[in-house]
Short mmCIF file of C-alpha atoms in Angstrom, two decimals:
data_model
loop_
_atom_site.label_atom_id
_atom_site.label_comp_id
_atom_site.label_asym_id
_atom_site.label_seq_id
_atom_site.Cartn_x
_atom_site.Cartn_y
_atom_site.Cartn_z
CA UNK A 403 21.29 -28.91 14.46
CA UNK A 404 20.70 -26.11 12.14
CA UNK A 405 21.32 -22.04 12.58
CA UNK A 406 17.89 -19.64 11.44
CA UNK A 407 17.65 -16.49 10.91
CA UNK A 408 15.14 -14.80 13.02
CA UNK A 409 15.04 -11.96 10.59
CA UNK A 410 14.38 -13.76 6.96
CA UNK A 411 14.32 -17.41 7.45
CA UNK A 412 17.47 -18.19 6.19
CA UNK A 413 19.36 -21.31 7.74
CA UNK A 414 23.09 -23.06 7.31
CA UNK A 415 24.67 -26.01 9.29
CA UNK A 416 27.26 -23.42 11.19
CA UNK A 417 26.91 -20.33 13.03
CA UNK A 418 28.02 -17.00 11.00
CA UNK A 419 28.08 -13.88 13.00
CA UNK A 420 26.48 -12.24 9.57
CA UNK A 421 23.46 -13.28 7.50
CA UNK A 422 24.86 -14.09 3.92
CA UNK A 423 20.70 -13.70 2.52
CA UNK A 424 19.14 -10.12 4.34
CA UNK A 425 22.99 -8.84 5.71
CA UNK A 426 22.00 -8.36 9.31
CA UNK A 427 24.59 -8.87 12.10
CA UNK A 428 24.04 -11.45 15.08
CA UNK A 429 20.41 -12.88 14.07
CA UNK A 430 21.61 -16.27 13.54
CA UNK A 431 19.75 -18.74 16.48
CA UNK A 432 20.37 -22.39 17.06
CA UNK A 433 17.71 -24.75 15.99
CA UNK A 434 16.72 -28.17 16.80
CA UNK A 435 15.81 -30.50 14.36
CA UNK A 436 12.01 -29.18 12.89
CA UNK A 437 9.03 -31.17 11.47
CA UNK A 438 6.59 -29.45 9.32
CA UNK A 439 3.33 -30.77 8.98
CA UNK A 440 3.41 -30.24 4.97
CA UNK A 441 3.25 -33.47 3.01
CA UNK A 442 3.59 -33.91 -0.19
CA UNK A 443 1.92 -36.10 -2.04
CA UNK A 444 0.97 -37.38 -5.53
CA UNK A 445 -2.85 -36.69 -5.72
CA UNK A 446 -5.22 -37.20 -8.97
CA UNK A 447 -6.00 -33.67 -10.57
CA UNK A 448 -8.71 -31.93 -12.46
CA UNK A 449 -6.25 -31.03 -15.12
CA UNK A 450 -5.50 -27.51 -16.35
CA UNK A 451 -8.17 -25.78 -18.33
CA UNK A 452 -8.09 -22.57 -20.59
CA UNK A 453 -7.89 -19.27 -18.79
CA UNK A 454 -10.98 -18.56 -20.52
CA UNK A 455 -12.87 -21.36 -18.78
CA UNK A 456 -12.00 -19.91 -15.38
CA UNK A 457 -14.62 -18.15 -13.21
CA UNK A 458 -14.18 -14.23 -12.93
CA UNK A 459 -16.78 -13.93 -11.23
CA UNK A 460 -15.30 -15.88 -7.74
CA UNK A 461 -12.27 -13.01 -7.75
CA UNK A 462 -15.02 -9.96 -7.43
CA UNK A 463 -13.90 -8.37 -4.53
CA UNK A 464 -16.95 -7.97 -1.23
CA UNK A 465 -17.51 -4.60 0.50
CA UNK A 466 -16.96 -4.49 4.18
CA UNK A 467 -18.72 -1.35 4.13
CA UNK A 468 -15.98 0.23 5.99
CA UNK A 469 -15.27 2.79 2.93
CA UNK A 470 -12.00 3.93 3.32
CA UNK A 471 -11.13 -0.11 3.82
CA UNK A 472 -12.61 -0.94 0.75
CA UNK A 473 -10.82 1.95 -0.96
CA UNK A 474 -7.41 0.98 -0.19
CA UNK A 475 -8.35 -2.66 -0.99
CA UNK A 476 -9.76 -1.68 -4.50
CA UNK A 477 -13.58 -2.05 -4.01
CA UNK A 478 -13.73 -4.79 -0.91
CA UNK A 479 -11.89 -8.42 -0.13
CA UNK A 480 -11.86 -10.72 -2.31
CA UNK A 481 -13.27 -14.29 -1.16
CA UNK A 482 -10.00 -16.61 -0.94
CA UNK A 483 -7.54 -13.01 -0.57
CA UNK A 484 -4.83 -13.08 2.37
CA UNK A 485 -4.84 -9.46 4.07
CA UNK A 486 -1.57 -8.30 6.61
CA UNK A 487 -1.72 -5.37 8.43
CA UNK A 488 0.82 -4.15 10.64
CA UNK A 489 1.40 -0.89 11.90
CA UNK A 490 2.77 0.59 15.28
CA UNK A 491 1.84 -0.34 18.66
CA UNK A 492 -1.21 1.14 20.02
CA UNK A 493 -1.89 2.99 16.19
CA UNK A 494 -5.51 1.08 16.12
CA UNK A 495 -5.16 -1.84 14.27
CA UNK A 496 -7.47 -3.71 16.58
CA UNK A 497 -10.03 -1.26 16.52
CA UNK A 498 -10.36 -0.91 12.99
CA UNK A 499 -10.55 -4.63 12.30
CA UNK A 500 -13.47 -4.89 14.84
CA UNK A 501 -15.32 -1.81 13.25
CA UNK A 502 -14.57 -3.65 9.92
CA UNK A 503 -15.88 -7.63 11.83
CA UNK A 504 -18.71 -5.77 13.02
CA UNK A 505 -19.41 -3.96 9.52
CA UNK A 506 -19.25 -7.45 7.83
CA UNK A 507 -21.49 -9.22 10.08
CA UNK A 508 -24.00 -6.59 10.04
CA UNK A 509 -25.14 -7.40 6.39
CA UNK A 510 -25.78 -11.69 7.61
CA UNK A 511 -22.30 -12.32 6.83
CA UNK A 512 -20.95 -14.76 9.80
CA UNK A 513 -17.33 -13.44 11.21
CA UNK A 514 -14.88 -15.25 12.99
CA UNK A 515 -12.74 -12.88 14.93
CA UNK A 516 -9.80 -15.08 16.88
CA UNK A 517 -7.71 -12.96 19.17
CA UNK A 518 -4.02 -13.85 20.85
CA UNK A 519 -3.32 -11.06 22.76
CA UNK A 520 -6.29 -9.73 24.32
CA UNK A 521 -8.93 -11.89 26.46
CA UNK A 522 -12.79 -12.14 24.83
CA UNK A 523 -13.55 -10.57 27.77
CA UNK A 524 -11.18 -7.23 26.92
CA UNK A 525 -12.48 -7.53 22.93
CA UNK A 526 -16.29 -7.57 23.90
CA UNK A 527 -15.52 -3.89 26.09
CA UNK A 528 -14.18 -2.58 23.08
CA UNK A 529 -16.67 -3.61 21.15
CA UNK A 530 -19.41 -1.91 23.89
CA UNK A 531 -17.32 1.34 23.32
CA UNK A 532 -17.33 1.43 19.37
CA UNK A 533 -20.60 -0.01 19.13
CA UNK A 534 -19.66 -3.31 17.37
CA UNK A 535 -21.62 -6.08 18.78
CA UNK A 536 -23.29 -7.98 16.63
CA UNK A 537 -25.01 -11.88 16.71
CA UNK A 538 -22.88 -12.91 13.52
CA UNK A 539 -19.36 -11.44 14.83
CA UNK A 540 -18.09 -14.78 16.73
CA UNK A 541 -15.32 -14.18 19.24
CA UNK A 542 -12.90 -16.56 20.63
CA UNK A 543 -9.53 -15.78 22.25
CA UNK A 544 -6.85 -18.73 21.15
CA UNK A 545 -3.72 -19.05 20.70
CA UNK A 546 -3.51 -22.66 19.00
CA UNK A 547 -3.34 -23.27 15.52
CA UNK A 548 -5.16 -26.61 15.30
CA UNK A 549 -8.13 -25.18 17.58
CA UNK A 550 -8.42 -22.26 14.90
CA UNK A 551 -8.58 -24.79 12.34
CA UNK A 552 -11.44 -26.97 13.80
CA UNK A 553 -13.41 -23.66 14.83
CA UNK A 554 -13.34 -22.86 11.09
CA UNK A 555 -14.55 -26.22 9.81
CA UNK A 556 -17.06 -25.68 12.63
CA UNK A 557 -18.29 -22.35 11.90
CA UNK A 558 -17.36 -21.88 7.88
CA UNK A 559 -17.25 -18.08 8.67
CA UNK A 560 -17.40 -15.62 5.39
CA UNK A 561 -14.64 -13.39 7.09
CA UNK A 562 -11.61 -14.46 9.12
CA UNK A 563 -9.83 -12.08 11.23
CA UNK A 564 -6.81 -13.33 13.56
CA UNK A 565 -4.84 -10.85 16.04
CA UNK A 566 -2.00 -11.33 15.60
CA UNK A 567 -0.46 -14.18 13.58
CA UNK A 568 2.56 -13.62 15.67
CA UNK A 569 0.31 -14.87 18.74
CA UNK A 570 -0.43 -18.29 16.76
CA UNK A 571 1.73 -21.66 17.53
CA UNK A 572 1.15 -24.90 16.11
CA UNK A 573 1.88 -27.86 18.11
CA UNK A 574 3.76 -30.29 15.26
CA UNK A 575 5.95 -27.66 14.74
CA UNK A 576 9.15 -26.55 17.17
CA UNK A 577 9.62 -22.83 18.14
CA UNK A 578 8.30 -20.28 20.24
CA UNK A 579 5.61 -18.37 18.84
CA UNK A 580 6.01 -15.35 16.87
CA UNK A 581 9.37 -17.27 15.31
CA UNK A 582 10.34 -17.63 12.38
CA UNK A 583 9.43 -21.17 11.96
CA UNK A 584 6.14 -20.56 13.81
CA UNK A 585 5.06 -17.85 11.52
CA UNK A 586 6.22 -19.51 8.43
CA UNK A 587 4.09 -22.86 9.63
CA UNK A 588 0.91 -20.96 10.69
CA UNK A 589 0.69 -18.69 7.95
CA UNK A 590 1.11 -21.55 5.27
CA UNK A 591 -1.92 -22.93 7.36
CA UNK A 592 -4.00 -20.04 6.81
CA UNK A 593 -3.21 -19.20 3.31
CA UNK A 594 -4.27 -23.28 2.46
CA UNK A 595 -7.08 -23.09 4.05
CA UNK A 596 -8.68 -19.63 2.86
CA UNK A 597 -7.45 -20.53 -0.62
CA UNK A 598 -9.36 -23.80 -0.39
CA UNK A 599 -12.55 -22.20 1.41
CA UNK A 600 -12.66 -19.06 -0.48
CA UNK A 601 -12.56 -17.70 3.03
CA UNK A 602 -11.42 -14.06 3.02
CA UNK A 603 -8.34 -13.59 5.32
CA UNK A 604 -7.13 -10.78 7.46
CA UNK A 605 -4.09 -11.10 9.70
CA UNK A 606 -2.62 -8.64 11.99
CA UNK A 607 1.45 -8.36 12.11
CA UNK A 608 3.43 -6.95 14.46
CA UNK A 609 6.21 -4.74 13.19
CA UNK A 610 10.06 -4.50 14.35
CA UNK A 611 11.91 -1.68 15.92
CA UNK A 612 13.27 -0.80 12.23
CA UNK A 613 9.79 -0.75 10.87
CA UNK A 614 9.89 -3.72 9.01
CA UNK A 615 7.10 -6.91 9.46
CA UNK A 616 7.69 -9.20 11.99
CA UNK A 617 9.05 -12.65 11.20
CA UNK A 618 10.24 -14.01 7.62
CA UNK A 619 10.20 -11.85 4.18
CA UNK A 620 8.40 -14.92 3.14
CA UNK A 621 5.54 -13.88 4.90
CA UNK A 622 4.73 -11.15 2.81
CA UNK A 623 5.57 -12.89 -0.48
CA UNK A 624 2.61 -15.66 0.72
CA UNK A 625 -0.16 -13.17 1.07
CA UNK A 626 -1.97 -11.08 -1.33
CA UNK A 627 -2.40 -7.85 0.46
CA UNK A 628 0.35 -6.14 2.54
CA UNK A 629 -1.50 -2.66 4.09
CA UNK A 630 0.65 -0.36 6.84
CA UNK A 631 -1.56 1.81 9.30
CA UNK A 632 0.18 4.85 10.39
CA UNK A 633 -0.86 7.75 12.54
CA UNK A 634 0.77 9.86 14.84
CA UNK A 635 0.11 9.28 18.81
CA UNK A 636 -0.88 12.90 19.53
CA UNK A 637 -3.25 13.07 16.32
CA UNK A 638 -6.42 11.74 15.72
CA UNK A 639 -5.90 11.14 11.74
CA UNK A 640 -4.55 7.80 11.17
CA UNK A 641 -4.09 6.70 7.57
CA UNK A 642 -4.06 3.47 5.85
CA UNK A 643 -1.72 2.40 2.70
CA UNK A 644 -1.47 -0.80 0.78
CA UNK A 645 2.22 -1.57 -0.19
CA UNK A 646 0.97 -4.89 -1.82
CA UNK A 647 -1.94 -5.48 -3.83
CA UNK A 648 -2.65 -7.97 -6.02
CA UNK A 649 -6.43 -6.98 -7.02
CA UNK A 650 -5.84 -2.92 -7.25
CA UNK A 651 -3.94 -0.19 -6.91
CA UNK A 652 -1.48 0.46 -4.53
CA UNK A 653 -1.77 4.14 -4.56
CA UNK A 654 -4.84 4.84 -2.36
CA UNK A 655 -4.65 5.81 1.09
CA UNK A 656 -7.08 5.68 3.71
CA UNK A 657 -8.48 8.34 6.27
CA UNK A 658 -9.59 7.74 9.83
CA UNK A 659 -10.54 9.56 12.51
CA UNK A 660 -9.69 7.67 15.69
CA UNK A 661 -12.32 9.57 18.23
CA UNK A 662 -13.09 8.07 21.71
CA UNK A 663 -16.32 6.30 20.28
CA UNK A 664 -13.92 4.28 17.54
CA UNK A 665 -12.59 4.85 14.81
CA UNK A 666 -14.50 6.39 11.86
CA UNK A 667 -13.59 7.00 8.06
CA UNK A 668 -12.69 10.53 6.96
CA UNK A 669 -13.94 10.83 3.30
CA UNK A 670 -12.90 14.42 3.68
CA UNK A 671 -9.99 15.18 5.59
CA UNK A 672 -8.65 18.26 5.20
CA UNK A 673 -10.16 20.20 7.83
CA UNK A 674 -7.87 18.61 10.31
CA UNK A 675 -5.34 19.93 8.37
CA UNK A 676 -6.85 23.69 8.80
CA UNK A 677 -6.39 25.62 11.95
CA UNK A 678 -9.75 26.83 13.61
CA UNK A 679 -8.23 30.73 14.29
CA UNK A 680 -11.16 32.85 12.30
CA UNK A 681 -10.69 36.61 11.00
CA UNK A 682 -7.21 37.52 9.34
CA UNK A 683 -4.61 35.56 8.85
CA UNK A 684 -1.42 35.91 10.71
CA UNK A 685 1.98 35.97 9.47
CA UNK A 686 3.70 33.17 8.33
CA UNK A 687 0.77 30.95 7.53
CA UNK A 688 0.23 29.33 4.14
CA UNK A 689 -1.79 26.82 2.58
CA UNK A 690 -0.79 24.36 -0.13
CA UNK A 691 -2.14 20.91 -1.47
CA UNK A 692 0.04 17.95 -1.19
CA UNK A 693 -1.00 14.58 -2.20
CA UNK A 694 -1.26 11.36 -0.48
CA UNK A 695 -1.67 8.60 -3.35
CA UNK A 696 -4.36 10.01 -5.52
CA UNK A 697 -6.20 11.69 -2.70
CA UNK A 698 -5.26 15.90 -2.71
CA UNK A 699 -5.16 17.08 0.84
CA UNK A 700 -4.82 21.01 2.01
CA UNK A 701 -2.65 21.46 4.56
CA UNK A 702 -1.18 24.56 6.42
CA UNK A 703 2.12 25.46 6.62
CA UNK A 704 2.87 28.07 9.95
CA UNK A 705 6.31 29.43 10.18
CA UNK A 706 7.88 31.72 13.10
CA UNK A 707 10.82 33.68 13.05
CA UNK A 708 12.40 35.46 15.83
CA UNK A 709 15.37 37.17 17.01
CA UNK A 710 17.85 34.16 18.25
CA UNK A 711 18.65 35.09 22.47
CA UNK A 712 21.39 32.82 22.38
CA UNK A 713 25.02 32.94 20.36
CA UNK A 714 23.85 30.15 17.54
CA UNK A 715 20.37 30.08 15.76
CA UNK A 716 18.03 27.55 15.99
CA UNK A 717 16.09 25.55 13.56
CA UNK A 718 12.92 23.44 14.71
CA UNK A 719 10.64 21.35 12.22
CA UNK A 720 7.61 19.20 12.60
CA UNK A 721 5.80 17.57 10.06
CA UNK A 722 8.10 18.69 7.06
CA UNK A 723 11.83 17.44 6.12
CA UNK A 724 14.16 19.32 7.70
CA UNK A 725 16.84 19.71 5.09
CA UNK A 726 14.07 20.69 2.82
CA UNK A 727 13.63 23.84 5.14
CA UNK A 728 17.35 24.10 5.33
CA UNK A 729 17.57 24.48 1.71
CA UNK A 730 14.51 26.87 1.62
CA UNK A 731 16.05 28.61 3.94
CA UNK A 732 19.55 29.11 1.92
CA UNK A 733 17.30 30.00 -1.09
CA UNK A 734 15.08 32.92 0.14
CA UNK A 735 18.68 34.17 1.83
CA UNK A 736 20.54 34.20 -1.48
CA UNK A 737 17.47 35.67 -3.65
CA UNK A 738 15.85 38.17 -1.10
CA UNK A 739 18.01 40.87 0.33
CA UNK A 740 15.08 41.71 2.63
CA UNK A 741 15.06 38.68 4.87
CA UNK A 742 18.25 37.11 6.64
CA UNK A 743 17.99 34.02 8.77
CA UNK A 744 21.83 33.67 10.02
CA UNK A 745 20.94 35.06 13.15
CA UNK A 746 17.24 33.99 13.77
CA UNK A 747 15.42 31.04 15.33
CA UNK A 748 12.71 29.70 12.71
CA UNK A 749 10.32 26.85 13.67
CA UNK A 750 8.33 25.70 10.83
CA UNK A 751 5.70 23.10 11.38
CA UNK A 752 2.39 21.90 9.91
CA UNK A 753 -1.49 22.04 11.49
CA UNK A 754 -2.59 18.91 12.48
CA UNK A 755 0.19 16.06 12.29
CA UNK A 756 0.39 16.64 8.64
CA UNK A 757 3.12 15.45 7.04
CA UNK A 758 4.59 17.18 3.79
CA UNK A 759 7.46 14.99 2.25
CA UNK A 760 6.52 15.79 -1.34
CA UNK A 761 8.12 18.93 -3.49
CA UNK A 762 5.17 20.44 -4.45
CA UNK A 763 5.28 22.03 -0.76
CA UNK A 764 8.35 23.91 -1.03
CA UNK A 765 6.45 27.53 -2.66
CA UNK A 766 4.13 27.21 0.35
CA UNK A 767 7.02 26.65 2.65
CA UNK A 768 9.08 29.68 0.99
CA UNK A 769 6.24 31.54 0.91
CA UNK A 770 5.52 30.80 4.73
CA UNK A 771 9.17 31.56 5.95
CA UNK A 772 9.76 34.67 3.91
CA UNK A 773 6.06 36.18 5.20
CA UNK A 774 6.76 35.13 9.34
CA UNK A 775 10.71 37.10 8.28
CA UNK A 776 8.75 40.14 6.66
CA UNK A 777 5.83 40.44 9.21
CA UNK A 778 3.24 40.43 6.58
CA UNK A 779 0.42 37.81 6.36
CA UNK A 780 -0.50 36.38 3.20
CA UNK A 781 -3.93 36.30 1.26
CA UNK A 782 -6.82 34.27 3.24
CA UNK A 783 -8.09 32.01 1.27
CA UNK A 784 -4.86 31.49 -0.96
CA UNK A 785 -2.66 28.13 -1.45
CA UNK A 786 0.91 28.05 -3.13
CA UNK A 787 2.18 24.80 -5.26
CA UNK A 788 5.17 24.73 -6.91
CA UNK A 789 8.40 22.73 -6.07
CA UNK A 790 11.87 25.38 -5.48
CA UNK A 791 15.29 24.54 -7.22
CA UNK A 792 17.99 25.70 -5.49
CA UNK A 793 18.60 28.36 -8.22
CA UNK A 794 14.77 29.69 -6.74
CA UNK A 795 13.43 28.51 -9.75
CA UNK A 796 9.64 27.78 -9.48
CA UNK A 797 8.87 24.03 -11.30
CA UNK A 798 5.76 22.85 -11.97
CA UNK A 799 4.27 19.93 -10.36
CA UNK A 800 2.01 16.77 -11.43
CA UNK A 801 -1.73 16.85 -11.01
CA UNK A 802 -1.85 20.15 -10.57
CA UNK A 803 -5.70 20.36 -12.10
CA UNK A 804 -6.59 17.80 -9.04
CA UNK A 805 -4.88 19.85 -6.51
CA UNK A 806 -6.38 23.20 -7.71
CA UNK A 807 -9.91 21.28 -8.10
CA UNK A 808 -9.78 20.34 -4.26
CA UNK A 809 -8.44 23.54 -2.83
CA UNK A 810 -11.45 25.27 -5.15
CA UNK A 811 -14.02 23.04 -3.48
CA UNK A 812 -12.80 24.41 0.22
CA UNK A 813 -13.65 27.83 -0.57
CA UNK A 814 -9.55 28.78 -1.82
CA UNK A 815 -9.94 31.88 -4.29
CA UNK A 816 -6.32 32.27 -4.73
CA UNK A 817 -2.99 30.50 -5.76
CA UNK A 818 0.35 30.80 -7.18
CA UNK A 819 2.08 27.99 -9.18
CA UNK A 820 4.97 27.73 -11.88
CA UNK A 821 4.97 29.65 -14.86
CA UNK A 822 3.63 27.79 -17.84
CA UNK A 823 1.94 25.15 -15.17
CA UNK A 824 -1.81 25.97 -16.52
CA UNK A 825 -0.90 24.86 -20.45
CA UNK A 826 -3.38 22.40 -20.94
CA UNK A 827 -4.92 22.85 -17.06
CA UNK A 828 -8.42 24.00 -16.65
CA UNK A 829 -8.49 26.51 -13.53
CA UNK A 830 -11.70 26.22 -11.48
CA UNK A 831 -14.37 29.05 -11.96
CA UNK A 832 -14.01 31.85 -9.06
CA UNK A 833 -10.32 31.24 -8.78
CA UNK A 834 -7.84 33.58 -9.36
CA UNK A 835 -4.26 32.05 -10.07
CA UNK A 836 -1.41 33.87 -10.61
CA UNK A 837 2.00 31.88 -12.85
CA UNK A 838 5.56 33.13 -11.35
CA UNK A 839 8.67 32.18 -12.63
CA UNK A 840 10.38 32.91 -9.63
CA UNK A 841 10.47 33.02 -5.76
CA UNK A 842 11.58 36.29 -5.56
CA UNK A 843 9.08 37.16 -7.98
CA UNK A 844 6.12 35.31 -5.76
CA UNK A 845 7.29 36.75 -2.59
CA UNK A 846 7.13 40.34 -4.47
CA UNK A 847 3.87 39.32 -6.21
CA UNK A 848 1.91 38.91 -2.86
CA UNK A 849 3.08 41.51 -0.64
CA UNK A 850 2.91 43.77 -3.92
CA UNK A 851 -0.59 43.00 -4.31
CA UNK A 852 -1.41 42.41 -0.51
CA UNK A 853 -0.17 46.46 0.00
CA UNK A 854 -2.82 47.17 -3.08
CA UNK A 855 -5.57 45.11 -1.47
CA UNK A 856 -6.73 46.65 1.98
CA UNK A 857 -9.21 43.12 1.92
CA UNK A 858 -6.30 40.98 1.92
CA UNK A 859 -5.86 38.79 4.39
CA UNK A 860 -9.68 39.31 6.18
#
């Protein structure tokens, strides 16, 4: 008898009410006795050769001409590479992997898609929906490792796709499936096999209520790709990341649009972070470009500030930190004696499901606030980047070229940033952009020059 941690594997002779490996409290399960079906044994060998005798050209990674896929993945998947994604119940995970089976097949490259969780029967309506049906896309619904094994000898697919390894048991092995020994077995499968076919791997995981992957750390140690899709359930944009990559960057994201036809990539999307109102722009709306790997997104900021009813204020945020607003909040206060916020209710929020978590939204947030307080409307057209210290210093923030490049190419004709930010920063021709030092001097910048300009804000 042995004790196993259902969170990372870990295993001892005696029960301990505390995992001495990953720290967690009461994951500790009784085990039987367990028999892998690893053997090792002594086998003649090719020998080592010089790393300059090896093949590049079996590592060059294969579009699945799904092209915000192949952009997180660094140009495709690369024949022999182990892919998990995981990513939130019901976030699309099985729709994009069909759009990308279907993609694949497409261009006479044979697919084997093996599902756990869903009949063939519920996989092929899907695939009438999102228009993915194609000859070489092969289908089965199993749940056994060994069968998945013998329909790959069988079939010698190009592309493997299984949903979800959690789903998979193997027979020699004890456990339920989806634990940790189960996982640890099957996925050792897998990765021996695609390594030995050159068969290009993806595998679904299911996450925990923390987050976190499914099953043991291992797992993601094993494989050579670990990619999250997020999105928000009332939004449409869903985004994919790679937290793992061993053949590119791990800094891309990945737009989709997940519309009732499928899900389709979003090469530019920043107009679902735009609200459709048209002529002038209200109060306490701003613009600003955050970044989301490499990719520089515009995004609105709306703010509103009213008289509180009640005896204590409120504050209400969604889709920007909250103590970041606090502290904007306490800054404007101490540094503008024309707005006061102890005894209003501000709700700040952002167009779209947006989600600012980076600095370089804090002018546009500022900005925002102090123009819903005042009752005057910013420039249309206009974006503010800057991060805020808490003495209302204005600091500069990186790539600031690449963020006033993309808010250039949506028609933006304004923008405020740091003072000294555009040393060594060319500004985009037709773009007027204004350095403050600051926030009381940006705030008195733009409804200085909006009280000048009878245009502003049309």
């Amino acid at each position: 008898m042995s004790f196993t941690c259902t969170e990372c594997g870990y295993s001892c002779v005696k029960w301990l009410g505390r995992c001495p490996e990953c720290q967690a409290w009461g994951t500790l399960e009784e085990k039987g006795a367990t028999t892998s079906s690893v053997k090792t044994k002594v086998k003649k060998s090719a020998g080592a050769k010089s790393i300059t005798q090896v093949d590049s050209t079996l590592a060059v990674a294969r579009k699945t001409y799904v092209d915000e896929f192949d952009r997180v993945l660094g140009g495709g998947i690369v024949p022999g590479g182990v892919i998990l994604l995981s990513g939130e119940p019901g976030v699309g995970k099985s729709t994009l992997l069909l759009d990308v089976a279907a993609r694949a097949a497409k261009f006479e490259n044979t697919v084997l898609y093996v599902t756990g969780e869903e009949s063939a029967g519920q996989v092929r309506l899907r695939a009438d929906r999102t228009n993915a049906l194609e000859e070489n896309l092969l289908l089965a619904a199993e749940t056994d490792l060994g069968s998945v094994l013998g329909m790959i000898e069988a079939e010698n697919p190009d592309l493997l796709i299984v949903d979800s390894i959690q789903t998979l048991a193997s027979s020699e092995v004890d456990g339920v499936p989806g634990g940790v020994t189960q996982v640890r077995e099957v996925a050792a499968a897998l990765i021996r096999e695609a390594k030995s076919r050159s068969l290009s791997t993806v595998l679904v995981g299911h996450i925990t209520k923390d987050g976190t992957i499914a099953g043991p750390r291992l797992l993601e140690h094993l494989v050579d790709v670990v990619c999250t899709f997020e999105g928000e359930k009332h939004s449409r944009l869903r985004m994919l990341r790679a937290i793992k990559n061993r053949f590119g960057p791990t800094d891309e994201v990945g737009c989709f649009d997940m519309a009732e036809n499928g899900i389709k990539s979003l090469e530019d999307p920043s107009g679902l972070f735009l609200s459709r109102s048209s002529g002038s722009t209200p109060p306490g709306t701003c613009l600003t470009v955050t970044q989301e790997g490499k990719r520089p997104l515009l995004v609105e900021v709306q703010s509103l500030v009213t008289e509180s009813a009640a005896g204590q204020s409120r504050r209400s945020v969604s889709g920007v930190d909250s103590s970041r607003v606090a502290m904007m909040l306490a800054v404007l206060s101490q540094n503008i004696s024309a707005v006061n916020f102890a005894k209003s209710d501000v709700f700040t929020a952002t167009v779209g499901g947006a989600k600012l978590s980076e600095p370089a939204s804090d002018l546009a947030i500022c900005l925002s606030l102090a123009s819903a307080a005042l009752g005057r409307p910013l420039y249309a057209k206009f974006v503010a980047i800057g991060e805020i210290s808490l003495s209302g210093e204005i600091r500069n923030v990186p790539n600031l070229g690449q963020r006033l490049s993309e808010a250039a190419r949506l028609g933006m004709t304004r923008a405020i940033v740091a003072h000294g930010a555009l040393r060594n920063v060319a500004v985009p021709d037709g773009m007027v952009v204004r350095e403050c030092e600051h926030i009381a001097e940006a705030v008195a910048t733009v409804v200085k020059e909006k009280a000048k300009d009878p245009a502003a804000g049309q």
